[in-house]
Amino acid sequence: MITLTEELLLLTIGDDGAVSHAAGTSAFATALLGAALIDLTQCRCIDVDLHTVRLGKHQPTQLAHLDLVLQRLALDAKHGQVPGPAEWLRLHSVESAQLMRLSLEQLVQRGILGVQDRRVFWVGKKRCYPVVQGQELQEAKLRLLAALLGEAQVPTPHDTALIGLARVGQVLE
């Protein structure tokens, strides 16, 4: 399965392999870390509300980018310094470059993206995602465009979160 964090990152990569300028902004860094928190919540590794972030199970997710964030949260908790989610995102947004790198590496390992001459590009002419529940998942840009133009059924919670994160991260502009 592809994570919200990975899909948000994929939204910044054009067909020609060019990465949107939005990927280098502090707003995108915050959105990317926010996506990781949502992914960790869905894995039941953490519990987040408006005021607190609480650790749940302490076992790795087997996804390097999520394990990085989980380790950081565990380290903060060990020192008794886990602030609320908004403050945590602000404090750790500088660490988003490593989160981005690990996410890209995983997308390359799964054959969704390729690397050539240090540039990231889509593998093949058609953007292909892994098969989920017997169906190939439609590419995020197409799903979001259909949802935003009212051409889709009610968006899934995953796509709703992705739209919000893309908006915060200035990817929709």
PDB file of C-alpha atoms in Angstrom:
ATOM      1  CA  MET A   1       0.000   0.000   0.000  1.00  0.00           C
ATOM      2  CA  ILE A   2       1.118   3.533  -0.696  1.00  0.00           C
ATOM      3  CA  THR A   3       1.138   5.908   2.270  1.00  0.00           C
ATOM      4  CA  LEU A   4      -0.302   9.390   2.483  1.00  0.00           C
ATOM      5  CA  THR A   5       3.229  10.712   2.964  1.00  0.00           C
ATOM      6  CA  GLU A   6       4.396   9.068  -0.259  1.00  0.00           C
ATOM      7  CA  GLU A   7       1.384  10.267  -2.240  1.00  0.00           C
ATOM      8  CA  LEU A   8       1.869  13.838  -1.065  1.00  0.00           C
ATOM      9  CA  LEU A   9       5.481  13.641  -2.211  1.00  0.00           C
ATOM     10  CA  LEU A  10       4.415  12.156  -5.557  1.00  0.00           C
ATOM     11  CA  LEU A  11       2.167  15.163  -6.156  1.00  0.00           C
ATOM     12  CA  THR A  12       5.311  17.315  -6.400  1.00  0.00           C
ATOM     13  CA  ILE A  13       6.911  15.251  -9.177  1.00  0.00           C
ATOM     14  CA  GLY A  14       6.036  16.133 -12.753  1.00  0.00           C
ATOM     15  CA  ASP A  15       5.884  13.771 -15.715  1.00  0.00           C
ATOM     16  CA  ASP A  16       9.309  15.006 -16.830  1.00  0.00           C
ATOM     17  CA  GLY A  17      10.858  14.274 -13.437  1.00  0.00           C
ATOM     18  CA  ALA A  18      10.986  17.907 -12.417  1.00  0.00           C
ATOM     19  CA  VAL A  19      10.172  18.489  -8.774  1.00  0.00           C
ATOM     20  CA  SER A  20       7.797  21.340  -7.992  1.00  0.00           C
ATOM     21  CA  HIS A  21       9.248  24.333  -6.159  1.00  0.00           C
ATOM     22  CA  ALA A  22       6.627  23.689  -3.469  1.00  0.00           C
ATOM     23  CA  ALA A  23       8.624  20.646  -2.292  1.00  0.00           C
ATOM     24  CA  GLY A  24      11.311  22.939  -0.909  1.00  0.00           C
ATOM     25  CA  THR A  25       9.062  25.200   1.121  1.00  0.00           C
ATOM     26  CA  SER A  26       8.547  25.178   4.863  1.00  0.00           C
ATOM     27  CA  ALA A  27       4.802  24.790   4.255  1.00  0.00           C
ATOM     28  CA  PHE A  28       5.449  21.549   2.361  1.00  0.00           C
ATOM     29  CA  ALA A  29       7.794  20.325   5.091  1.00  0.00           C
ATOM     30  CA  THR A  30       5.033  20.820   7.634  1.00  0.00           C
ATOM     31  CA  ALA A  31       2.465  19.101   5.396  1.00  0.00           C
ATOM     32  CA  LEU A  32       4.803  16.135   4.809  1.00  0.00           C
ATOM     33  CA  LEU A  33       5.361  15.639   8.540  1.00  0.00           C
ATOM     34  CA  GLY A  34       1.614  16.010   9.075  1.00  0.00           C
ATOM     35  CA  ALA A  35       1.026  13.252   6.531  1.00  0.00           C
ATOM     36  CA  ALA A  36       3.457  11.029   8.438  1.00  0.00           C
ATOM     37  CA  LEU A  37       1.559  11.671  11.676  1.00  0.00           C
ATOM     38  CA  ILE A  38      -1.688  10.683   9.968  1.00  0.00           C
ATOM     39  CA  ASP A  39      -0.045   7.533   8.572  1.00  0.00           C
ATOM     40  CA  LEU A  40       1.226   6.625  12.045  1.00  0.00           C
ATOM     41  CA  THR A  41      -2.233   7.220  13.490  1.00  0.00           C
ATOM     42  CA  GLN A  42      -3.730   4.858  10.912  1.00  0.00           C
ATOM     43  CA  CYS A  43      -1.139   2.228  11.876  1.00  0.00           C
ATOM     44  CA  ARG A  44      -2.169   2.735  15.530  1.00  0.00           C
ATOM     45  CA  CYS A  45       1.400   3.652  16.420  1.00  0.00           C
ATOM     46  CA  ILE A  46       0.319   7.001  17.820  1.00  0.00           C
ATOM     47  CA  ASP A  47      -2.832   8.761  18.926  1.00  0.00           C
ATOM     48  CA  VAL A  48      -3.205  12.431  18.084  1.00  0.00           C
ATOM     49  CA  ASP A  49      -5.780  14.998  19.150  1.00  0.00           C
ATOM     50  CA  LEU A  50      -5.664  18.800  19.096  1.00  0.00           C
ATOM     51  CA  HIS A  51      -3.511  19.017  22.204  1.00  0.00           C
ATOM     52  CA  THR A  52      -1.426  15.853  22.510  1.00  0.00           C
ATOM     53  CA  VAL A  53       0.509  13.211  20.648  1.00  0.00           C
ATOM     54  CA  ARG A  54       0.621   9.879  22.493  1.00  0.00           C
ATOM     55  CA  LEU A  55       2.671   6.874  21.536  1.00  0.00           C
ATOM     56  CA  GLY A  56       0.807   3.616  21.002  1.00  0.00           C
ATOM     57  CA  LYS A  57       2.585   0.421  20.033  1.00  0.00           C
ATOM     58  CA  HIS A  58       6.341   0.757  19.917  1.00  0.00           C
ATOM     59  CA  GLN A  59       7.053  -1.686  17.133  1.00  0.00           C
ATOM     60  CA  PRO A  60       8.439  -0.503  13.794  1.00  0.00           C
ATOM     61  CA  THR A  61       6.108  -0.082  10.828  1.00  0.00           C
ATOM     62  CA  GLN A  62       8.634  -1.617   8.394  1.00  0.00           C
ATOM     63  CA  LEU A  63       8.445   1.628   6.403  1.00  0.00           C
ATOM     64  CA  ALA A  64      11.655   3.618   6.849  1.00  0.00           C
ATOM     65  CA  HIS A  65      10.054   7.047   6.515  1.00  0.00           C
ATOM     66  CA  LEU A  66       7.383   6.325   9.136  1.00  0.00           C
ATOM     67  CA  ASP A  67       9.852   4.608  11.451  1.00  0.00           C
ATOM     68  CA  LEU A  68      12.013   7.750  11.320  1.00  0.00           C
ATOM     69  CA  VAL A  69       9.125   9.886  12.593  1.00  0.00           C
ATOM     70  CA  LEU A  70       8.119   7.241  15.141  1.00  0.00           C
ATOM     71  CA  GLN A  71      11.689   7.134  16.494  1.00  0.00           C
ATOM     72  CA  ARG A  72      11.727  10.917  16.814  1.00  0.00           C
ATOM     73  CA  LEU A  73       8.424  10.863  18.709  1.00  0.00           C
ATOM     74  CA  ALA A  74       9.719   8.094  20.995  1.00  0.00           C
ATOM     75  CA  LEU A  75      12.891  10.076  21.672  1.00  0.00           C
ATOM     76  CA  ASP A  76      10.851  13.175  22.519  1.00  0.00           C
ATOM     77  CA  ALA A  77       8.592  11.089  24.797  1.00  0.00           C
ATOM     78  CA  LYS A  78      11.604   9.570  26.533  1.00  0.00           C
ATOM     79  CA  HIS A  79      12.775  13.082  27.404  1.00  0.00           C
ATOM     80  CA  GLY A  80       9.237  14.100  28.350  1.00  0.00           C
ATOM     81  CA  GLN A  81       9.123  16.678  25.576  1.00  0.00           C
ATOM     82  CA  VAL A  82       6.266  15.697  23.230  1.00  0.00           C
ATOM     83  CA  PRO A  83       4.357  18.928  22.636  1.00  0.00           C
ATOM     84  CA  GLY A  84       0.983  19.170  20.926  1.00  0.00           C
ATOM     85  CA  PRO A  85       0.839  18.250  17.234  1.00  0.00           C
ATOM     86  CA  ALA A  86       1.027  21.812  15.881  1.00  0.00           C
ATOM     87  CA  GLU A  87       4.083  22.621  17.983  1.00  0.00           C
ATOM     88  CA  TRP A  88       5.701  19.261  17.193  1.00  0.00           C
ATOM     89  CA  LEU A  89       5.297  19.908  13.454  1.00  0.00           C
ATOM     90  CA  ARG A  90       6.809  23.377  13.804  1.00  0.00           C
ATOM     91  CA  LEU A  91       9.776  22.108  15.813  1.00  0.00           C
ATOM     92  CA  HIS A  92      10.576  19.204  13.519  1.00  0.00           C
ATOM     93  CA  SER A  93       9.844  20.600  10.058  1.00  0.00           C
ATOM     94  CA  VAL A  94      13.582  21.034   9.516  1.00  0.00           C
ATOM     95  CA  GLU A  95      13.885  17.234   9.547  1.00  0.00           C
ATOM     96  CA  SER A  96      11.565  16.802   6.569  1.00  0.00           C
ATOM     97  CA  ALA A  97      14.449  16.464   4.074  1.00  0.00           C
ATOM     98  CA  GLN A  98      15.365  13.082   5.543  1.00  0.00           C
ATOM     99  CA  LEU A  99      11.699  12.044   5.527  1.00  0.00           C
ATOM    100  CA  MET A 100      11.498  13.040   1.864  1.00  0.00           C
ATOM    101  CA  ARG A 101      14.675  11.134   0.984  1.00  0.00           C
ATOM    102  CA  LEU A 102      13.508   7.941   2.702  1.00  0.00           C
ATOM    103  CA  SER A 103      10.077   8.179   1.051  1.00  0.00           C
ATOM    104  CA  LEU A 104      11.648   8.598  -2.392  1.00  0.00           C
ATOM    105  CA  GLU A 105      13.950   5.620  -1.792  1.00  0.00           C
ATOM    106  CA  GLN A 106      10.974   3.427  -0.930  1.00  0.00           C
ATOM    107  CA  LEU A 107       9.077   4.552  -4.035  1.00  0.00           C
ATOM    108  CA  VAL A 108      12.105   3.641  -6.135  1.00  0.00           C
ATOM    109  CA  GLN A 109      12.443   0.243  -4.408  1.00  0.00           C
ATOM    110  CA  ARG A 110       8.804  -0.553  -5.179  1.00  0.00           C
ATOM    111  CA  GLY A 111       9.198   0.404  -8.841  1.00  0.00           C
ATOM    112  CA  ILE A 112       6.876   3.416  -8.758  1.00  0.00           C
ATOM    113  CA  LEU A 113       9.704   5.871  -9.444  1.00  0.00           C
ATOM    114  CA  GLY A 114      13.114   5.507 -11.045  1.00  0.00           C
ATOM    115  CA  VAL A 115      16.340   7.474 -10.760  1.00  0.00           C
ATOM    116  CA  GLN A 116      18.518   8.464 -13.673  1.00  0.00           C
ATOM    117  CA  ASP A 117      21.351  10.960 -13.521  1.00  0.00           C
ATOM    118  CA  ARG A 118      20.235  11.885  -9.990  1.00  0.00           C
ATOM    119  CA  ARG A 119      16.772  12.864 -11.261  1.00  0.00           C
ATOM    120  CA  VAL A 120      13.594  11.147 -10.153  1.00  0.00           C
ATOM    121  CA  PHE A 121      11.140  10.088 -12.851  1.00  0.00           C
ATOM    122  CA  TRP A 122       8.065   7.952 -13.251  1.00  0.00           C
ATOM    123  CA  VAL A 123       8.731   4.409 -14.386  1.00  0.00           C
ATOM    124  CA  GLY A 124       7.041   3.842 -17.749  1.00  0.00           C
ATOM    125  CA  LYS A 125       4.708   6.147 -19.665  1.00  0.00           C
ATOM    126  CA  LYS A 126       1.734   5.390 -17.444  1.00  0.00           C
ATOM    127  CA  ARG A 127       1.931   6.257 -13.771  1.00  0.00           C
ATOM    128  CA  CYS A 128       1.337   2.977 -12.055  1.00  0.00           C
ATOM    129  CA  TYR A 129       0.609   2.385  -8.420  1.00  0.00           C
ATOM    130  CA  PRO A 130       0.590  -0.915  -6.572  1.00  0.00           C
ATOM    131  CA  VAL A 131      -2.463  -3.143  -6.718  1.00  0.00           C
ATOM    132  CA  VAL A 132      -4.676  -2.623  -3.651  1.00  0.00           C
ATOM    133  CA  GLN A 133      -7.485  -5.108  -2.921  1.00  0.00           C
ATOM    134  CA  GLY A 134      -7.238  -6.555  -6.432  1.00  0.00           C
ATOM    135  CA  GLN A 135      -7.330  -3.172  -8.193  1.00  0.00           C
ATOM    136  CA  GLU A 136      -4.634  -0.806  -9.347  1.00  0.00           C
ATOM    137  CA  LEU A 137      -4.959   2.411  -7.389  1.00  0.00           C
ATOM    138  CA  GLN A 138      -5.538   5.407  -9.650  1.00  0.00           C
ATOM    139  CA  GLU A 139      -2.797   8.002  -9.542  1.00  0.00           C
ATOM    140  CA  ALA A 140      -3.281  10.662  -6.866  1.00  0.00           C
ATOM    141  CA  LYS A 141      -3.316  13.667  -9.216  1.00  0.00           C
ATOM    142  CA  LEU A 142      -6.184  12.178 -11.217  1.00  0.00           C
ATOM    143  CA  ARG A 143      -8.143  11.209  -8.084  1.00  0.00           C
ATOM    144  CA  LEU A 144      -7.742  14.664  -6.550  1.00  0.00           C
ATOM    145  CA  LEU A 145      -8.612  16.447  -9.767  1.00  0.00           C
ATOM    146  CA  ALA A 146     -11.802  14.400 -10.099  1.00  0.00           C
ATOM    147  CA  ALA A 147     -12.719  15.129  -6.475  1.00  0.00           C
ATOM    148  CA  LEU A 148     -12.014  18.861  -6.750  1.00  0.00           C
ATOM    149  CA  LEU A 149     -13.980  19.193 -10.000  1.00  0.00           C
ATOM    150  CA  GLY A 150     -16.905  17.242  -8.598  1.00  0.00           C
ATOM    151  CA  GLU A 151     -16.490  14.410 -11.100  1.00  0.00           C
ATOM    152  CA  ALA A 152     -15.895  11.728  -8.481  1.00  0.00           C
ATOM    153  CA  GLN A 153     -18.053  10.084  -5.906  1.00  0.00           C
ATOM    154  CA  VAL A 154     -17.510  11.217  -2.335  1.00  0.00           C
ATOM    155  CA  PRO A 155     -13.722  11.233  -1.806  1.00  0.00           C
ATOM    156  CA  THR A 156     -12.256   8.664   0.545  1.00  0.00           C
ATOM    157  CA  PRO A 157     -10.915   9.841   3.918  1.00  0.00           C
ATOM    158  CA  HIS A 158      -7.418   9.216   2.502  1.00  0.00           C
ATOM    159  CA  ASP A 159      -8.061  11.518  -0.459  1.00  0.00           C
ATOM    160  CA  THR A 160      -9.738  14.131   1.731  1.00  0.00           C
ATOM    161  CA  ALA A 161      -6.650  14.242   3.945  1.00  0.00           C
ATOM    162  CA  LEU A 162      -4.418  14.360   0.853  1.00  0.00           C
ATOM    163  CA  ILE A 163      -6.328  17.360  -0.523  1.00  0.00           C
ATOM    164  CA  GLY A 164      -5.962  19.200   2.790  1.00  0.00           C
ATOM    165  CA  LEU A 165      -2.263  18.387   3.068  1.00  0.00           C
ATOM    166  CA  ALA A 166      -1.634  19.371  -0.565  1.00  0.00           C
ATOM    167  CA  ARG A 167      -3.356  22.673   0.100  1.00  0.00           C
ATOM    168  CA  VAL A 168      -1.298  23.323   3.255  1.00  0.00           C
ATOM    169  CA  GLY A 169       1.877  22.291   1.434  1.00  0.00           C
ATOM    170  CA  GLN A 170       1.090  24.662  -1.463  1.00  0.00           C
ATOM    171  CA  VAL A 171       1.108  21.813  -3.972  1.00  0.00           C
ATOM    172  CA  LEU A 172      -2.310  22.669  -5.437  1.00  0.00           C
ATOM    173  CA  GLU A 173      -1.172  26.119  -6.506  1.00  0.00           C
TER     174      GLU A 173
END
